[in-house]
């Protein structure tokens, strides 16, 4: 699952409580290209009947396609992992600034600092843009935001700089994690 430190709806602590409420005994916290929130969730869950599995969801590219790789049981405190994630963060910030400029030129004035203020401690993704547009009345639904503005073939879409799938897997393995293909049905592979 993702927390508000990525593009989820619950804080890390709220996820712990929600998982317990749903009868789970464990869940993996796997933010997009971030380990933020894992420590908070683990500490909060330490006196509760649930286990937080440290993880990550890395964006990568394979043969021209976006492929997400989940890393479970990672050493989220690994210096090598954290250093590599700095590049992911910088790439995402550069992309977000470009998306803001495009949206503004298409009649949706927004700055990256506005998004950061509205979605504190989050890794800003297109889901946040959609929520922002809905909240400000530029669109009537989240799907409309993607269709009209930020979807893969929409006018304000900016592709992310991605690592290779092999590098994402290596990064997870070097952090003592288990790499897993995320949502495989979306890729329409044989």
XYZ file of C-alpha atoms in Angstrom:
190
model
C 0.000 0.000 0.000
C 0.960 3.643 -0.361
C 0.713 6.249 2.383
C 0.359 10.011 2.105
C 4.160 10.055 1.859
C 3.580 8.747 -1.657
C 0.180 8.992 -3.348
C -1.948 7.195 -0.765
C -4.913 8.490 1.213
C -3.787 7.584 4.742
C -0.783 8.609 6.810
C 1.597 5.785 7.776
C 0.010 5.546 11.246
C -3.520 5.655 9.852
C -2.589 2.751 7.558
C -1.543 0.697 10.569
C -4.887 1.333 12.272
C -6.835 0.728 9.043
C -5.048 -2.566 8.407
C -5.832 -3.741 11.952
C -9.463 -2.675 11.502
C -9.595 -4.776 8.312
C -8.237 -7.817 10.166
C -4.777 -7.883 8.613
C -1.763 -9.120 10.524
C 0.757 -7.566 8.127
C 1.015 -5.161 5.216
C 3.814 -3.775 3.074
C 4.330 -0.035 2.866
C 5.675 0.561 -0.654
C 5.789 4.226 -1.609
C 6.597 5.343 -5.140
C 10.393 5.762 -5.279
C 10.510 6.588 -1.551
C 11.017 4.929 1.812
C 9.499 7.896 3.660
C 6.962 6.835 6.266
C 8.276 3.308 6.804
C 10.049 4.097 10.066
C 6.992 5.977 11.338
C 4.682 3.045 10.538
C 7.032 0.451 12.043
C 7.461 2.394 15.283
C 3.727 3.041 15.551
C 2.923 -0.629 14.882
C 5.516 -1.969 17.323
C 3.012 -2.266 20.185
C 0.130 -3.394 17.996
C -0.882 -6.795 16.583
C 0.425 -6.094 13.088
C 3.678 -6.192 11.151
C 4.771 -3.490 8.733
C 6.868 -4.895 5.897
C 9.304 -2.289 4.582
C 9.088 -1.873 0.845
C 9.263 0.408 -2.155
C 7.737 0.682 -5.626
C 10.366 1.733 -8.157
C 9.464 3.208 -11.523
C 11.473 1.700 -14.337
C 11.423 1.267 -18.079
C 11.674 -1.930 -20.096
C 11.531 -1.956 -23.895
C 9.910 1.493 -23.909
C 7.234 0.604 -21.346
C 6.703 1.854 -17.807
C 7.285 -1.056 -15.465
C 6.956 -0.791 -11.688
C 9.035 -3.080 -9.515
C 8.073 -3.695 -5.891
C 10.828 -4.307 -3.376
C 9.725 -6.138 -0.232
C 11.683 -6.671 2.976
C 14.169 -3.985 1.943
C 16.729 -2.443 4.250
C 15.030 0.939 4.074
C 17.891 2.506 6.032
C 20.513 1.426 3.481
C 22.823 4.316 2.608
C 23.184 3.058 -0.972
C 19.410 2.883 -1.390
C 18.878 6.372 0.049
C 21.616 7.848 -2.144
C 20.082 6.302 -5.260
C 16.623 7.532 -4.308
C 17.908 11.130 -4.318
C 18.195 10.843 -8.106
C 14.605 9.565 -8.308
C 13.422 12.528 -6.225
C 15.294 15.088 -8.354
C 13.923 13.535 -11.554
C 10.363 13.619 -10.172
C 10.743 17.261 -9.058
C 12.006 18.300 -12.505
C 9.048 16.541 -14.109
C 6.574 18.167 -11.717
C 7.864 21.642 -12.513
C 7.392 20.935 -16.239
C 3.845 19.625 -15.651
C 2.977 22.770 -13.673
C 4.153 24.970 -16.540
C 2.150 22.964 -19.061
C -1.005 22.991 -16.932
C -0.689 26.740 -16.423
C -0.360 27.238 -20.181
C -3.523 25.128 -20.625
C -5.643 27.213 -18.240
C -4.942 25.387 -14.975
C -2.647 27.745 -13.063
C -0.609 25.797 -10.523
C 2.885 25.939 -9.083
C 4.912 23.110 -7.646
C 5.081 24.931 -4.306
C 1.254 25.064 -4.216
C 1.086 21.296 -4.672
C 3.716 20.731 -1.991
C 1.752 22.960 0.396
C -1.516 21.133 -0.282
C 0.018 17.642 -0.097
C 2.552 18.012 2.701
C 5.154 15.237 3.059
C 3.916 13.538 -0.130
C 5.823 12.458 -3.185
C 3.868 14.462 -5.767
C 2.461 12.225 -8.508
C -0.125 12.733 -11.221
C -2.755 11.552 -8.740
C -2.037 14.689 -6.709
C -2.498 16.884 -9.772
C -5.842 15.217 -10.433
C -6.931 15.807 -6.837
C -5.773 19.444 -7.030
C -7.748 20.042 -10.254
C -10.842 18.436 -8.759
C -10.555 20.461 -5.534
C -10.116 23.712 -7.507
C -13.034 22.949 -9.839
C -11.041 22.603 -13.066
C -12.448 19.090 -13.574
C -15.530 17.245 -12.348
C -13.788 13.914 -11.682
C -10.362 12.396 -11.228
C -10.610 10.428 -14.504
C -11.423 13.675 -16.324
C -8.157 15.199 -15.073
C -6.237 12.346 -16.651
C -8.265 12.334 -19.878
C -8.095 16.092 -20.482
C -4.740 17.046 -18.983
C -2.281 14.582 -17.455
C -2.953 11.113 -18.855
C -0.297 9.349 -20.931
C -1.519 10.886 -24.192
C -2.905 14.169 -22.832
C -1.413 17.594 -23.593
C 0.181 18.143 -20.169
C 1.756 14.708 -19.832
C 5.499 14.714 -19.209
C 7.269 11.350 -19.189
C 9.504 10.606 -16.234
C 13.153 9.846 -16.487
C 13.280 6.221 -15.445
C 15.886 3.709 -14.508
C 16.109 0.398 -16.279
C 14.186 -2.526 -14.860
C 17.497 -4.329 -14.330
C 18.878 -1.403 -12.299
C 15.691 -1.218 -10.201
C 15.978 -4.939 -9.433
C 19.671 -4.549 -8.564
C 18.892 -1.638 -6.255
C 16.307 -3.745 -4.418
C 18.616 -6.768 -4.202
C 21.461 -4.577 -2.907
C 19.078 -3.389 -0.171
C 18.504 -7.070 0.757
C 14.984 -6.918 -0.661
C 12.852 -9.195 -2.785
C 11.961 -7.718 -6.209
C 8.466 -8.390 -7.532
C 6.721 -7.202 -10.690
C 3.973 -4.773 -9.648
C 0.470 -5.069 -11.156
C 1.569 -7.406 -13.970
C -1.822 -7.511 -15.713
C -1.471 -3.842 -16.668
C 1.516 -4.601 -18.887
C -0.311 -7.045 -21.204
C 2.717 -9.318 -21.432
C 2.481 -12.842 -22.754
